[in-house]
CSV table of C-alpha atoms and ligand atoms in Angstrom, one decimal:
chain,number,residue,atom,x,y,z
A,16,UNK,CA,107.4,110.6,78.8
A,17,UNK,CA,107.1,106.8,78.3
A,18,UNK,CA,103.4,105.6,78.0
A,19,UNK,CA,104.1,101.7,78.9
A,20,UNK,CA,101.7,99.2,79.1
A,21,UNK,CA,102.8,95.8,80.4
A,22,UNK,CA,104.0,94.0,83.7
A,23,UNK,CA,107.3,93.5,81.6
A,24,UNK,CA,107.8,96.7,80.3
A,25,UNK,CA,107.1,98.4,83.6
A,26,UNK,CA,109.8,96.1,85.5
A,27,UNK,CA,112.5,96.6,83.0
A,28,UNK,CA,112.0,100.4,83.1
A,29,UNK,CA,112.7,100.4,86.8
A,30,UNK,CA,115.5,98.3,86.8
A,31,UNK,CA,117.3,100.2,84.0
A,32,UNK,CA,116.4,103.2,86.4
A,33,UNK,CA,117.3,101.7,89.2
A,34,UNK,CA,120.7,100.6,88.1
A,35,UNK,CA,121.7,104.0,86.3
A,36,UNK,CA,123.4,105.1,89.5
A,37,UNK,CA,121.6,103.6,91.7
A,38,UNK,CA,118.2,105.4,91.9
A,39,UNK,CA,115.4,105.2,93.6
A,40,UNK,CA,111.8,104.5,91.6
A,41,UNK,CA,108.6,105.8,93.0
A,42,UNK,CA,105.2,105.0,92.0
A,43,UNK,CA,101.9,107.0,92.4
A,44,UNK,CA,98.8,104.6,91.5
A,45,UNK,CA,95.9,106.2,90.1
A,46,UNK,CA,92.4,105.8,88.4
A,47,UNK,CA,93.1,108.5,86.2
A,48,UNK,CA,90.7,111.5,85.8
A,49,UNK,CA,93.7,113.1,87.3
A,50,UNK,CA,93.1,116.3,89.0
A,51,UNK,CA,95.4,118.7,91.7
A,52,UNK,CA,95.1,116.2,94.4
A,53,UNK,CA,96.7,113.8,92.5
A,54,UNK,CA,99.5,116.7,90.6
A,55,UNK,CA,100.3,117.0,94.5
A,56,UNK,CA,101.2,113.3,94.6
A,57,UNK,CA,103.2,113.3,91.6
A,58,UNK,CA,105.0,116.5,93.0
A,59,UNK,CA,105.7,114.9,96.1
A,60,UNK,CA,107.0,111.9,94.5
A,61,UNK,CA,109.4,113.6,91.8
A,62,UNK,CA,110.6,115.1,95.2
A,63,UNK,CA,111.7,112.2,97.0
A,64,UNK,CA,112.9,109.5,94.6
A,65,UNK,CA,115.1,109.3,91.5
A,66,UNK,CA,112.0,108.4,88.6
A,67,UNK,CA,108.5,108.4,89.3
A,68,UNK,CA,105.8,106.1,87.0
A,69,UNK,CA,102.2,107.3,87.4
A,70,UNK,CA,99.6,104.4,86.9
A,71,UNK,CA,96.6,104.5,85.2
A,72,UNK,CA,94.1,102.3,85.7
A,73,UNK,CA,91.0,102.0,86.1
A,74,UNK,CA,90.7,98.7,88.3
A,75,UNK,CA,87.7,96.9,88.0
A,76,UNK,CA,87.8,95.0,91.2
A,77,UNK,CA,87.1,97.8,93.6
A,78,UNK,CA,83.7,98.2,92.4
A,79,UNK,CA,80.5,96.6,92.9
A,80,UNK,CA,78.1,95.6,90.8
A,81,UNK,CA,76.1,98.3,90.8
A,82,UNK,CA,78.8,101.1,91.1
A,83,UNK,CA,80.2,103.2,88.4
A,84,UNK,CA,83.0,101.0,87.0
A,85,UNK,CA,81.3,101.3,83.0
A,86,UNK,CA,81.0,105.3,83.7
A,87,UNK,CA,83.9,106.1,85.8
A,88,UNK,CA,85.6,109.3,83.6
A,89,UNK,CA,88.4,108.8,81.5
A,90,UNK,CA,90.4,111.1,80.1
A,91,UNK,CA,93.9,109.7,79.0
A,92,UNK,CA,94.8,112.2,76.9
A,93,UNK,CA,94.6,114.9,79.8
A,94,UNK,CA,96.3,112.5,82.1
A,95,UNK,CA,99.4,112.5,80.1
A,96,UNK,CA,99.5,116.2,79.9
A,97,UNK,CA,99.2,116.7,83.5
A,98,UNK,CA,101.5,114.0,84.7
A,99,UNK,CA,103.8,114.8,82.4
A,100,UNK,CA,103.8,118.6,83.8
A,101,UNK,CA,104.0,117.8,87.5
A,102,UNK,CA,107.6,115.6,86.4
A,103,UNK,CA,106.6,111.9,85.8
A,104,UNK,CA,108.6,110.0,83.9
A,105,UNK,CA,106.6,107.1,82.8
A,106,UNK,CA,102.7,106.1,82.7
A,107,UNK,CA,101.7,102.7,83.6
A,108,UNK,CA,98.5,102.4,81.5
A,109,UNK,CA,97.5,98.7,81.2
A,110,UNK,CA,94.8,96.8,79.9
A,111,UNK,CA,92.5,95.0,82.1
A,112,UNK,CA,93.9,91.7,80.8
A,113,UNK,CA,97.6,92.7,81.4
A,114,UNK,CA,96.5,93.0,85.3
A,115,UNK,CA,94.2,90.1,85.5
A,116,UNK,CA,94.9,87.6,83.0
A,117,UNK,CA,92.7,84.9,81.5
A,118,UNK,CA,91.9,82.9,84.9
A,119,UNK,CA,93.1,85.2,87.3
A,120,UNK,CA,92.7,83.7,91.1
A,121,UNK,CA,95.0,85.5,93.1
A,122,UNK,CA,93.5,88.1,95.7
A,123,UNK,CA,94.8,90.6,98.7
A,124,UNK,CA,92.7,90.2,101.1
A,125,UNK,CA,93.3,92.4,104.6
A,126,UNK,CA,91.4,90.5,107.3
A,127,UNK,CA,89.4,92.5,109.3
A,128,UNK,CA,90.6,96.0,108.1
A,129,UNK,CA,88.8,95.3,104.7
A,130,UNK,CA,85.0,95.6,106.2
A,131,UNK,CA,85.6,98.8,108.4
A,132,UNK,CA,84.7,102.0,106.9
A,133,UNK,CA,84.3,102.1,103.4
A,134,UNK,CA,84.6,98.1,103.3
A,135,UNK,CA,81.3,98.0,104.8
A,136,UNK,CA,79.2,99.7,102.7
A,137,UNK,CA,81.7,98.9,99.4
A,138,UNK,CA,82.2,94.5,100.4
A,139,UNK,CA,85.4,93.7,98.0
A,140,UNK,CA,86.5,97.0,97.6
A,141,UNK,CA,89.1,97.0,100.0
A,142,UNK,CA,89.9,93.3,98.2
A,143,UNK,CA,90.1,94.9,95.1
A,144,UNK,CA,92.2,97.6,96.4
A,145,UNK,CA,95.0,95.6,98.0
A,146,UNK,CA,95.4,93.0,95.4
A,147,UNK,CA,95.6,95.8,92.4
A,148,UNK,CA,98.2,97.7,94.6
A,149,UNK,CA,99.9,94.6,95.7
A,150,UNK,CA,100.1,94.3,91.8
A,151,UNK,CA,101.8,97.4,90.9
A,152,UNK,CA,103.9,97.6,93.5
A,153,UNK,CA,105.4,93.7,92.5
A,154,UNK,CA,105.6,94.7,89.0
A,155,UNK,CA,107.2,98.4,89.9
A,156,UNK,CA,109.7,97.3,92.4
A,157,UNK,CA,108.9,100.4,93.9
A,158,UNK,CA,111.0,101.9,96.5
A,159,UNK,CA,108.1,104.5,97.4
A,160,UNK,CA,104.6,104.5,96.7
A,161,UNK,CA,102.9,107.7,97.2
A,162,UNK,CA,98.5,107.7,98.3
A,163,UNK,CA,96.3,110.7,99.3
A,164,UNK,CA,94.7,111.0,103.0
A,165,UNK,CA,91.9,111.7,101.5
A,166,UNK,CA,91.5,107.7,101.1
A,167,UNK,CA,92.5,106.7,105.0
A,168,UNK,CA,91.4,104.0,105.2
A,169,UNK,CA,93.1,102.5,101.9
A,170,UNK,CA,95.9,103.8,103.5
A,171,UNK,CA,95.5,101.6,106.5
A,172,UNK,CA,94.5,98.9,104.2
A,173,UNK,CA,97.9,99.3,102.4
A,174,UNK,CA,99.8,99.6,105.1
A,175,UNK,CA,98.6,97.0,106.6
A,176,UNK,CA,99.5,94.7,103.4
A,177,UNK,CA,103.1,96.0,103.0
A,178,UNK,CA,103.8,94.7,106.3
A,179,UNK,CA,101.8,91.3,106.3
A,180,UNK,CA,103.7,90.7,103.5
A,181,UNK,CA,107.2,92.0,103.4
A,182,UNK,CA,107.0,94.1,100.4
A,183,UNK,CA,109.8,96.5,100.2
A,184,UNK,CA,107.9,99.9,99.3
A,185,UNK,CA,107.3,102.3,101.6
A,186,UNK,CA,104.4,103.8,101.7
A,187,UNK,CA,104.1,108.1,101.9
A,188,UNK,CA,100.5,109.8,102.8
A,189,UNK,CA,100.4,113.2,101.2
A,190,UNK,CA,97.8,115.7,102.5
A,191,UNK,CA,94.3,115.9,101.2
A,192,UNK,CA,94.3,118.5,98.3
A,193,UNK,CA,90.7,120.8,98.8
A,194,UNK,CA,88.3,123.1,96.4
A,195,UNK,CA,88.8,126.8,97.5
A,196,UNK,CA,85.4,126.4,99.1
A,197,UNK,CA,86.4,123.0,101.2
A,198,UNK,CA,85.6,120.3,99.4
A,199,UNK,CA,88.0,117.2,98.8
A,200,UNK,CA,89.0,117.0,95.5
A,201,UNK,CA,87.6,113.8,93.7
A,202,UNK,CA,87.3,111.9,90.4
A,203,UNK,CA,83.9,111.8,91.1
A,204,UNK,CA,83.3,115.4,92.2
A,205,UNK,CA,81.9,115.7,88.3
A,206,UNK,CA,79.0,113.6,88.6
A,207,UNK,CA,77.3,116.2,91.4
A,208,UNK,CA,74.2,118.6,89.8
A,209,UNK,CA,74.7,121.9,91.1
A,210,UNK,CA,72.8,121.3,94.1
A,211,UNK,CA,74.4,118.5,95.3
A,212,UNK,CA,77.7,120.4,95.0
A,213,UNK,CA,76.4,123.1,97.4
A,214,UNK,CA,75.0,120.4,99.7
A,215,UNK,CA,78.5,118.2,99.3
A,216,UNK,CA,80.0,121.0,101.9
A,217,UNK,CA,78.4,119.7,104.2
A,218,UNK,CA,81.4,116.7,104.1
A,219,UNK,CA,84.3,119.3,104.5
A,220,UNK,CA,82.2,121.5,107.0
A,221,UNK,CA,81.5,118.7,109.6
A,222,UNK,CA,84.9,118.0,109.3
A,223,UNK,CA,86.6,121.8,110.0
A,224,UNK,CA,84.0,121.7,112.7
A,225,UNK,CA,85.5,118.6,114.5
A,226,UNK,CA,88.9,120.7,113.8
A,227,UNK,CA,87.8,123.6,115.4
A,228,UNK,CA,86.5,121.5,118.5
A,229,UNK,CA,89.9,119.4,118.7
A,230,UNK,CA,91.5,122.7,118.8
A,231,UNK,CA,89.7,123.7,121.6
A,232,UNK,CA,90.8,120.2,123.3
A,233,UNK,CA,87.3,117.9,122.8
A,234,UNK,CA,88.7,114.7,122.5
A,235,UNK,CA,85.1,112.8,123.1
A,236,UNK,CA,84.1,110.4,120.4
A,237,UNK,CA,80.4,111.0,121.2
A,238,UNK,CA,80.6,114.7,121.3
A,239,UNK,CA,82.6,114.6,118.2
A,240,UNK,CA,80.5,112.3,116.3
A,241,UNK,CA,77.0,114.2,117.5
A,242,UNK,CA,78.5,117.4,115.9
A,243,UNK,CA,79.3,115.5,112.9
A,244,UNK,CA,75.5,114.7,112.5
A,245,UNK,CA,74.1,117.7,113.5
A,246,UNK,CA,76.1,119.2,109.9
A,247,UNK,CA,74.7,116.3,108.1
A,248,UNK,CA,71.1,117.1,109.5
A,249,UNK,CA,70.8,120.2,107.6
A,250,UNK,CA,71.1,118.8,104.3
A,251,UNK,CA,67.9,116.8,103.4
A,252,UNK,CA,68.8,115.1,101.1
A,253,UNK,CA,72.8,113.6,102.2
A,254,UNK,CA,72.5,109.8,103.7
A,255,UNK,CA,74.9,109.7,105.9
A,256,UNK,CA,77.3,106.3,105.5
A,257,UNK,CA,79.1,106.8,108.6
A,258,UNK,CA,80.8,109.3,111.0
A,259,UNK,CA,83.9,107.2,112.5
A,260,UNK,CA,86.2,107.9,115.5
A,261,UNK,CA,88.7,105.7,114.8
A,262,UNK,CA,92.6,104.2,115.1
A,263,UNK,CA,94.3,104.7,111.9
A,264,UNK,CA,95.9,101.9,112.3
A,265,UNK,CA,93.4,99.3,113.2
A,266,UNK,CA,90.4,101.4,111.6
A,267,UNK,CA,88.5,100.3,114.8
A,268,UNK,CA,86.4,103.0,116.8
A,269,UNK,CA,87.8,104.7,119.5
A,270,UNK,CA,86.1,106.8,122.8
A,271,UNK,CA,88.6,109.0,122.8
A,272,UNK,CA,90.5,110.7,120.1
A,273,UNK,CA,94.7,110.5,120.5
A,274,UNK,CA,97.2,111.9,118.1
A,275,UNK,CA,97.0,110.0,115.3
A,276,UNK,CA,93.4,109.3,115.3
A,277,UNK,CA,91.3,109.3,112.4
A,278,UNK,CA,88.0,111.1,112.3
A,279,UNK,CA,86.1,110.0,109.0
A,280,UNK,CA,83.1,110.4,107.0
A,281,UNK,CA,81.0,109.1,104.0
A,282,UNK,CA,78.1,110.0,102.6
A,283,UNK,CA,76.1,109.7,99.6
A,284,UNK,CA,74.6,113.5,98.0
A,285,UNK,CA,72.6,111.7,95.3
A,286,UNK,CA,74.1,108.9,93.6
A,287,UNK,CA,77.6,110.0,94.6
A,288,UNK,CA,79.2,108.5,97.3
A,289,UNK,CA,82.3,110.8,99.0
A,290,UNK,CA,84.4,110.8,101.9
A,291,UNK,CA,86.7,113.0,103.9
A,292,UNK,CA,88.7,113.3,106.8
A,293,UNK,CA,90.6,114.3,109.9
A,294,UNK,CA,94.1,112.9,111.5
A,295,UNK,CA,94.1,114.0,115.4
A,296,UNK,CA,97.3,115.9,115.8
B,322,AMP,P1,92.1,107.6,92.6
B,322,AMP,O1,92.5,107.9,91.2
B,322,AMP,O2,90.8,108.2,93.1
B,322,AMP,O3,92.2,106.1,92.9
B,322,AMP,O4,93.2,108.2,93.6
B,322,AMP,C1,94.5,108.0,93.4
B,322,AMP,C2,95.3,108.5,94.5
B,322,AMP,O5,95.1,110.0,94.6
B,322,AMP,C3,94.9,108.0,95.9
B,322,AMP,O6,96.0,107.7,96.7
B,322,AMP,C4,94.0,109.0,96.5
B,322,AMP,O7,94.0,109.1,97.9
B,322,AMP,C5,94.7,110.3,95.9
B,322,AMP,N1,93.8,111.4,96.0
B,322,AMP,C6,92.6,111.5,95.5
B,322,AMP,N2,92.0,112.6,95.8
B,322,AMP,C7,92.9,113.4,96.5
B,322,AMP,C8,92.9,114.7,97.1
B,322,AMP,N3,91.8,115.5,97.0
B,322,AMP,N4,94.0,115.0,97.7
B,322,AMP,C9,95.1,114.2,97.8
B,322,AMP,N5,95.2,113.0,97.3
B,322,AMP,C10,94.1,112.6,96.6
């Protein structure tokens, strides 16, 4: 497995791909730090196209000022390993400078979409988000590119920007990959003290809990949303960020819940900030 890591090197990899028999490239872009969720994407990836190129980077203008860029893990070596077990055939590992060269300008930004949800409590995240993806997916010439649900609302970010502007990938949403106990696997699940891991259920429980009422046909936002905090209430020491009825597509709240709704939460246990999430079936 290739480790390659510039815009050029990338782009003539899936071109020589592409043209050995006509194939199809996919590409799963991550942070690194990878863990099962993300084996899951790489799986599902190596199962739909022809050649599959995991990134790895860790991009510096999704976070704030005071978030965990400097700290955010990194573990290369391990990376490799995995995605070269789950099928990948090249990592995309470039240096900040090969993404954002001296007197970079050029941003993504989704109107509107970009300050729901996690854009409001993260401002430029989202930003960050759609121009490093935009990125990749430009130098990639990716047929497929391949995200988690457990990040919805980058989803509807990205979708959002593939349409706006034309690009040829298609975007595929693979299914949120949990702990035996319920809790979404993260990058960031490391940073939680023992406590806070225990209390970080409460994420995962409030939403089985909105499962379990959905399946008993509750399709009330309030309702919904009430039973949501009630979970959170129990833990002392969880700030909520927010629980969200919402359209996946527009990310804007909704009374009442219709297939393909999105039920979402965030919430801080500690310094760590996680989210998780429902789709209304
Ligand atoms: P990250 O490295 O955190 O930027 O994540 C890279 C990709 O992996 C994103 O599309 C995430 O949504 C996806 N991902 C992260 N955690 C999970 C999970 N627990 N299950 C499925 N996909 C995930």
């Amino acid at each position: 497995m290739e480790i390659l890591r510039t815009v050029a090197e990338l782009r003539q990899w899936s071109r020589e791909e592409r043209n050995d028999g006509g194939n199809t490239i996919g590409l799963v872009p991550t942070m690194g730090a990878l863990h099962a969720g993300h084996a899951s994407l790489i799986r599902a990836a190596c199962d739909s196209v022809g050649y599959v190129a995991v990134s790895i980077f860790v991009n510096p203008t999704q976070f704030g000022p005071n978030e965990d860029f400097a700290r955010y893990p990194r573990t290369f070596e391990a990376d490799c390993a995995l995605a070269k077990a789950e099928g990948a055939d090249v990592i995309f590992a470039p240096a900040v400078e090969e993404l954002y060269p001296d007197g970079a300008a050029t941003f993504v930004e989704v109107e509107g979409l970009s300050q729901r949800l996690d854009g409001a409590s993260r401002p430029g995240h989202f930003r960050g988000v759609a121009t490093v993806v935009a990125k990749l997916l430009i130098a990639s010439e990716a047929d497929r590119a391949f995200f988690g649900q457990k990040d919805a609302a980058q989803v509807a970010v990205l979708r959002r920007m593939v349409a706006d502007l034309r690009l040829a990938a298609e975007i595929v949403v693979c299914p949120i990959v949990r702990e035996p106990d319920g809790l979404a696997l993260s990058s960031r699940n490391i940073y939680l003290s023992q406590t806070e891991r225990t209390q970080s259920l409460a994420l995962s429980r409030a939403v089985r809990q909105v499962e379990a009422l959905a399946a008993v046909g509750e399709r009330c936002s309030r309702e919904l949303i009430e039973a949501a905090r009630q979970i959170f209430a129990a833990e002392a020491d969880l700030r909520v960020d927010y629980i969200e009825l919402v359209n996946w597509a527009t990310l804007k709240p909704v009374e009442i819940a219709a297939p393909g709704s999105l039920f979402a939460v965030a919430a801080w246990v500690g310094a760590t900030r996680l989210i998780d999430n429902t789709i209304f079936a």
